Coordinates of C-alpha atoms in Angstrom, one line a residue:
M962 CA -226.3 113.4 70.3
R963 CA -226.9 116.6 68.6
E964 CA -229.1 119.2 70.0
R965 CA -232.6 119.5 68.8
A966 CA -233.2 122.5 66.7
Y967 CA -234.7 125.4 68.4
T968 CA -236.2 128.9 67.7
L969 CA -233.5 131.7 68.6
I970 CA -235.3 135.0 69.6
T971 CA -232.6 138.0 70.0
G972 CA -233.7 140.4 72.7
G973 CA -236.4 137.5 73.7
A974 CA -236.3 138.8 77.6
G975 CA -237.9 142.0 76.4
F976 CA -241.7 143.0 75.9
V977 CA -242.4 141.6 72.4
G978 CA -239.7 138.7 72.9
S979 CA -240.9 137.5 76.0
N980 CA -244.6 137.1 75.0
L981 CA -243.4 135.6 71.9
A982 CA -241.1 133.1 74.1
D983 CA -244.0 132.0 76.2
A984 CA -246.4 131.2 73.4
L985 CA -243.7 129.4 71.5
L986 CA -242.8 127.4 74.6
T987 CA -246.4 126.8 75.4
A988 CA -246.6 125.2 72.2
G989 CA -244.2 122.7 73.2
E990 CA -241.3 124.4 71.2
P991 CA -237.8 124.7 72.8
V992 CA -236.5 128.5 72.6
V993 CA -233.2 130.0 73.0
I994 CA -233.0 133.6 73.9
L995 CA -230.3 136.0 73.5
D996 CA -230.3 139.3 75.4
D997 CA -227.6 141.5 76.8
F998 CA -230.1 142.6 79.7
S999 CA -229.7 146.3 78.9
R1000 CA -233.2 147.5 79.3
A1001 CA -234.7 147.7 82.8
G1002 CA -237.2 145.2 83.8
V1003 CA -236.3 142.3 81.6
E1004 CA -234.7 140.2 83.8
L1005 CA -238.5 140.3 85.4
N1006 CA -239.3 138.7 82.5
A1007 CA -236.3 136.0 82.1
S1008 CA -237.2 134.8 85.5
W1009 CA -240.7 134.6 84.7
L1010 CA -240.4 132.4 81.5
L1011 CA -237.2 130.4 83.5
E1012 CA -240.0 129.7 86.6
K1013 CA -242.8 128.6 84.0
H1014 CA -240.8 127.0 81.4
G1015 CA -237.7 125.2 82.8
S1016 CA -235.5 123.8 80.8
N1017 CA -237.5 124.2 77.3
V1018 CA -236.0 127.9 77.5
R1019 CA -232.3 128.8 77.7
I1020 CA -230.9 132.1 78.0
E1021 CA -227.5 133.2 76.7
V1022 CA -226.5 136.9 77.8
G1023 CA -224.7 138.6 75.5
S1024 CA -225.1 141.3 72.4
V1025 CA -226.0 141.1 69.0
T1026 CA -222.8 143.0 68.4
D1027 CA -220.9 139.9 69.1
A1028 CA -220.6 138.0 65.7
R1029 CA -219.1 135.0 67.4
L1030 CA -221.6 134.5 69.8
V1031 CA -224.5 135.1 67.3
Q1032 CA -223.1 132.9 64.6
R1033 CA -223.0 130.2 67.1
L1034 CA -226.6 130.6 68.2
V1035 CA -227.7 131.1 64.8
R1036 CA -226.0 127.8 63.5
G1037 CA -228.3 125.6 65.9
A1038 CA -231.3 127.5 65.2
N1039 CA -234.5 126.7 62.6
R1040 CA -236.0 130.0 62.7
V1041 CA -234.8 133.5 64.4
F1042 CA -236.9 136.0 65.4
H1043 CA -234.7 139.2 65.3
L1044 CA -236.0 141.7 67.7
A1045 CA -232.7 142.9 69.5
A1046 CA -232.3 146.6 69.2
Q1047 CA -231.9 149.9 70.4
V1048 CA -235.7 151.1 70.5
A1049 CA -235.8 155.0 71.5
V1050 CA -235.3 157.5 69.3
T1051 CA -234.5 160.0 72.2
T1052 CA -231.4 157.5 72.8
S1053 CA -230.1 157.2 69.2
L1054 CA -229.7 161.2 69.6
R1055 CA -227.8 160.9 72.6
D1056 CA -225.5 158.1 71.5
P1057 CA -225.8 157.4 67.7
R1058 CA -223.0 154.9 67.7
L1059 CA -224.6 152.9 70.5
D1060 CA -227.7 152.8 68.0
F1061 CA -225.9 152.1 64.8
E1062 CA -224.0 148.9 66.3
S1063 CA -227.0 147.4 68.3
N1064 CA -229.6 148.0 65.1
L1065 CA -227.2 147.6 61.8
L1066 CA -224.4 145.7 62.9
G1067 CA -226.3 143.6 65.1
T1068 CA -228.6 142.8 62.2
F1069 CA -225.8 142.1 59.8
N1070 CA -224.2 139.7 62.3
V1071 CA -227.3 137.7 62.3
L1072 CA -227.7 137.9 58.6
E1073 CA -224.3 137.0 58.1
A1074 CA -224.4 134.1 60.3
A1075 CA -227.6 132.8 58.2
R1076 CA -225.7 133.0 55.1
A1077 CA -222.8 130.8 56.4
M1078 CA -225.0 128.0 56.6
R1079 CA -225.9 125.4 54.0
K1080 CA -229.7 125.8 54.9
P1081 CA -230.1 128.9 56.4
P1082 CA -233.5 129.8 58.9
A1083 CA -236.1 131.4 58.4
I1084 CA -235.6 135.2 60.0
L1085 CA -238.2 138.0 60.8
F1086 CA -236.8 141.2 61.5
T1087 CA -238.5 143.9 63.6
S1088 CA -238.5 147.5 62.0
T1089 CA -240.4 150.3 62.4
N1090 CA -243.1 153.0 61.1
K1091 CA -239.9 155.5 61.3
V1092 CA -238.2 154.3 58.4
Y1093 CA -241.2 156.5 56.5
G1094 CA -239.7 159.6 58.2
E1095 CA -242.3 162.4 59.1
M1096 CA -244.3 161.9 55.8
D1097 CA -244.4 165.9 54.9
D1098 CA -246.2 164.8 51.8
V1099 CA -249.5 163.3 53.4
P1100 CA -252.0 165.7 53.6
I1101 CA -253.6 165.7 57.2
A1102 CA -256.0 167.9 59.5
K1103 CA -257.0 168.1 62.9
D1104 CA -260.4 166.7 64.2
G1105 CA -260.8 167.6 67.4
D1106 CA -258.2 166.3 69.4
A1107 CA -256.7 163.9 67.0
Y1108 CA -255.1 164.3 63.5
V1109 CA -256.6 162.5 60.6
Y1110 CA -255.5 161.8 56.9
A1111 CA -257.3 164.7 55.0
D1112 CA -257.4 162.6 52.1
M1113 CA -259.4 159.7 53.9
R1114 CA -256.8 157.0 53.1
P1115 CA -257.0 153.8 55.5
G1116 CA -253.2 154.0 56.7
I1117 CA -250.0 154.0 55.3
S1118 CA -249.0 151.4 53.0
E1119 CA -245.9 149.1 52.4
N1120 CA -245.6 151.4 49.0
A1121 CA -244.8 154.5 50.8
P1122 CA -241.6 156.0 50.3
L1123 CA -238.7 155.3 52.7
D1124 CA -237.3 158.6 54.5
F1125 CA -235.0 157.5 57.3
H1126 CA -235.4 160.2 60.0
S1127 CA -233.0 160.3 62.9
P1128 CA -230.1 158.3 64.0
Y1129 CA -232.7 155.6 64.8
G1130 CA -234.7 155.6 61.8
C1131 CA -231.4 155.5 59.7
S1132 CA -230.2 152.5 61.7
K1133 CA -233.3 150.4 61.5
G1134 CA -234.0 151.5 57.8
A1135 CA -230.7 150.3 56.7
A1136 CA -231.1 147.1 58.6
D1137 CA -234.4 146.8 57.2
Q1138 CA -233.0 147.0 53.6
Y1139 CA -230.1 144.3 54.8
V1140 CA -232.7 141.9 55.4
R1141 CA -234.8 142.3 52.5
D1142 CA -231.6 142.4 50.3
Y1143 CA -230.2 139.1 51.8
A1144 CA -233.5 137.3 50.7
R1145 CA -233.1 139.0 46.9
I1146 CA -229.3 138.3 46.8
F1147 CA -228.4 135.5 49.0
G1148 CA -231.9 133.7 48.8
I1149 CA -232.4 133.9 52.7
P1150 CA -236.0 133.5 54.0
T1151 CA -236.8 137.0 55.5
V1152 CA -239.6 138.9 56.3
V1153 CA -239.7 142.4 57.9
F1154 CA -242.3 143.9 60.2
R1155 CA -242.6 147.6 60.1
M1156 CA -244.4 147.9 63.3
S1157 CA -246.4 150.7 64.8
C1158 CA -247.2 151.3 68.9
V1159 CA -247.5 147.8 70.5
Y1160 CA -249.0 147.5 74.2
G1161 CA -249.6 144.7 76.6
T1162 CA -248.5 142.4 79.4
R1163 CA -244.9 142.3 80.3
Q1164 CA -243.9 145.8 79.2
F1165 CA -241.9 148.2 81.4
G1166 CA -242.6 151.3 79.5
T1167 CA -240.6 154.4 79.7
E1168 CA -241.2 158.0 78.5
D1169 CA -238.8 157.4 75.5
Q1170 CA -240.5 153.8 74.6
G1171 CA -243.6 151.9 75.5
W1172 CA -245.4 155.1 75.9
V1173 CA -249.1 153.3 76.8
A1174 CA -247.6 151.4 79.7
H1175 CA -245.6 154.4 81.0
F1176 CA -248.8 156.5 80.9
A1177 CA -250.5 153.7 83.0
R1178 CA -247.6 153.4 85.5
A1179 CA -247.5 157.1 85.7
I1180 CA -251.3 157.6 86.5
L1181 CA -251.0 154.6 89.2
A1182 CA -248.5 156.1 91.0
G1183 CA -250.0 159.7 90.8
R1184 CA -246.8 161.0 88.8
P1185 CA -247.6 163.7 86.1
I1186 CA -247.4 162.7 82.7
T1187 CA -245.4 165.1 80.0
I1188 CA -247.1 165.5 76.6
Y1189 CA -244.8 166.3 73.6
G1190 CA -246.1 168.3 71.1
D1191 CA -249.8 169.1 71.6
G1192 CA -250.6 165.6 72.2
C1193 CA -253.0 165.1 69.1
Q1194 CA -250.6 162.7 67.7
V1195 CA -252.3 159.6 66.6
R1196 CA -250.9 155.9 66.5
D1197 CA -252.5 152.7 65.7
L1198 CA -252.1 150.4 68.7
L1199 CA -251.9 146.9 68.4
W1200 CA -252.0 144.3 71.4
V1201 CA -248.7 142.1 71.8
G1202 CA -250.8 139.0 71.4
D1203 CA -252.0 139.9 68.2
L1204 CA -248.4 140.6 67.0
V1205 CA -247.2 137.3 68.1
E1206 CA -249.9 135.4 66.1
A1207 CA -248.9 137.6 63.1
M1208 CA -245.3 137.1 63.6
Q1209 CA -245.8 133.1 63.7
R1210 CA -247.8 133.5 60.3
A1211 CA -245.5 135.6 58.7
L1212 CA -242.3 133.3 59.4
A1213 CA -244.2 130.1 58.5
K1214 CA -244.8 131.7 55.1
A1215 CA -241.2 133.0 54.4
E1216 CA -239.7 130.2 52.7
E1217 CA -242.4 130.5 50.0
Q1218 CA -242.3 134.4 49.9
P1219 CA -239.0 135.5 50.9
G1220 CA -238.4 139.0 51.1
E1221 CA -241.8 140.3 52.3
V1222 CA -242.5 143.4 54.3
F1223 CA -245.5 144.0 56.0
N1224 CA -246.8 147.0 58.1
I1225 CA -248.0 145.7 61.1
G1226 CA -250.1 147.8 63.6
G1227 CA -254.2 148.0 64.9
G1228 CA -254.9 149.6 61.7
R1229 CA -257.8 152.1 61.4
Q1230 CA -260.0 150.6 63.9
N1231 CA -257.3 151.2 66.5
A1232 CA -256.3 154.6 65.7
V1233 CA -256.1 157.0 68.8
S1234 CA -254.6 160.2 69.9
V1235 CA -252.3 160.2 73.0
R1236 CA -254.9 162.4 74.8
T1237 CA -257.8 159.7 74.2
V1238 CA -255.4 156.9 75.6
I1239 CA -254.7 159.3 78.6
R1240 CA -258.5 159.9 79.3
K1241 CA -259.3 156.3 78.7
L1242 CA -256.6 154.8 81.1
Q1243 CA -258.1 157.4 83.6
E1244 CA -261.4 156.1 83.1
I1245 CA -259.9 152.5 83.8
T1246 CA -258.1 153.5 86.8
G1247 CA -260.6 156.1 88.3
S1248 CA -257.6 158.0 88.7
E1249 CA -256.5 161.9 87.5
V1250 CA -253.5 162.9 86.5
T1251 CA -251.6 166.1 86.1
L1252 CA -250.5 166.9 82.4
E1253 CA -247.2 169.0 81.6
T1254 CA -246.4 170.1 78.1
A1255 CA -242.6 170.1 76.1
E1256 CA -241.8 170.9 72.8
W1257 CA -242.4 168.4 69.9
R1258 CA -239.8 165.7 69.6
P1259 CA -237.8 165.7 66.7
G1260 CA -239.2 163.5 63.9
D1261 CA -242.3 163.3 65.7
Q1262 CA -245.0 162.0 63.0
R1263 CA -248.7 164.0 63.6
I1264 CA -250.2 160.8 62.7
Y1265 CA -249.0 157.1 61.9
V1266 CA -251.9 154.6 60.9
S1267 CA -250.7 151.0 59.3
D1268 CA -252.6 149.9 56.4
T1269 CA -252.9 146.1 57.5
A1270 CA -254.4 145.1 54.3
K1271 CA -251.5 143.3 53.1
A1272 CA -251.2 141.4 56.2
E1273 CA -254.7 140.5 56.1
R1274 CA -254.6 139.5 52.5
Q1275 CA -251.4 137.3 52.7
L1276 CA -251.2 136.1 56.5
G1277 CA -255.1 135.5 57.0
W1278 CA -254.3 138.1 60.1
R1279 CA -256.1 140.9 61.5
P1280 CA -255.9 142.8 64.8
S1281 CA -258.5 142.4 67.6
P1282 CA -260.6 146.0 68.7
L1283 CA -258.7 148.3 70.9
W1284 CA -259.6 147.9 74.5
E1285 CA -261.1 144.1 74.1
N1286 CA -258.0 142.8 75.4

């Protein structure tokens, strides 16, 4: 008897992947997860999913760099959320080859597996705002302890020029363009999410990635926090539940709108500085924290805020207000 078609989530034991898998499984959809378990904490997410959903979820331990494994799993999927990636700029600087293989070669394997099928599944790829580089051409100013757009723009739109910066930006940016082009050249229904900062449950944040969770854990543990640069950097924070909703809406439209790109984040209403987040977490926890400073990190954007107008218009989606969740 042929196995029922499933949703494949690469990197599905990670922060976003486990939240997405939980939402799909709760709705009664079978899910297969491919994850290499290289990130600390993801085994806890996998155990949680198995305990909660049992045999409706299947977990395959392996890497998207394994082309044969990817082909086998994509062949049985009716849609693919491709989230597996090396996600830290700092790691990409230390080991560019790992970054290249995980992000670009892994994505190529997913696309080629889909291209080999008579009816390719829809694919959603999670890209990053880092594809826009430092955006030195965008005028900014400082307002108190936060950078702002000097021209009062609502955020960065999908029409902003690409400027890959750092090995991470190059690998994700090149993969981003492959995903777009496979829709154009081979007719595969794809969608790209260029994401800002996501926070929420089941995030095991580190200093290199998942900084909101990292700050919260450090404050609760009484550990100092290192601020790179001046701490006035601004990001638009997005609750993971809102991201999961946007992902499902976008992939449902991929057949009719293949190759679309969306900037996905909390938008202007959820734009906050690093220092503001630290103050808010101290207020929530009632704890103090020692702040240490260090030099700016390479390619760190002074401000990045997503212009979510396209997603709101085409997907009927809007992020919820910060701190509401």
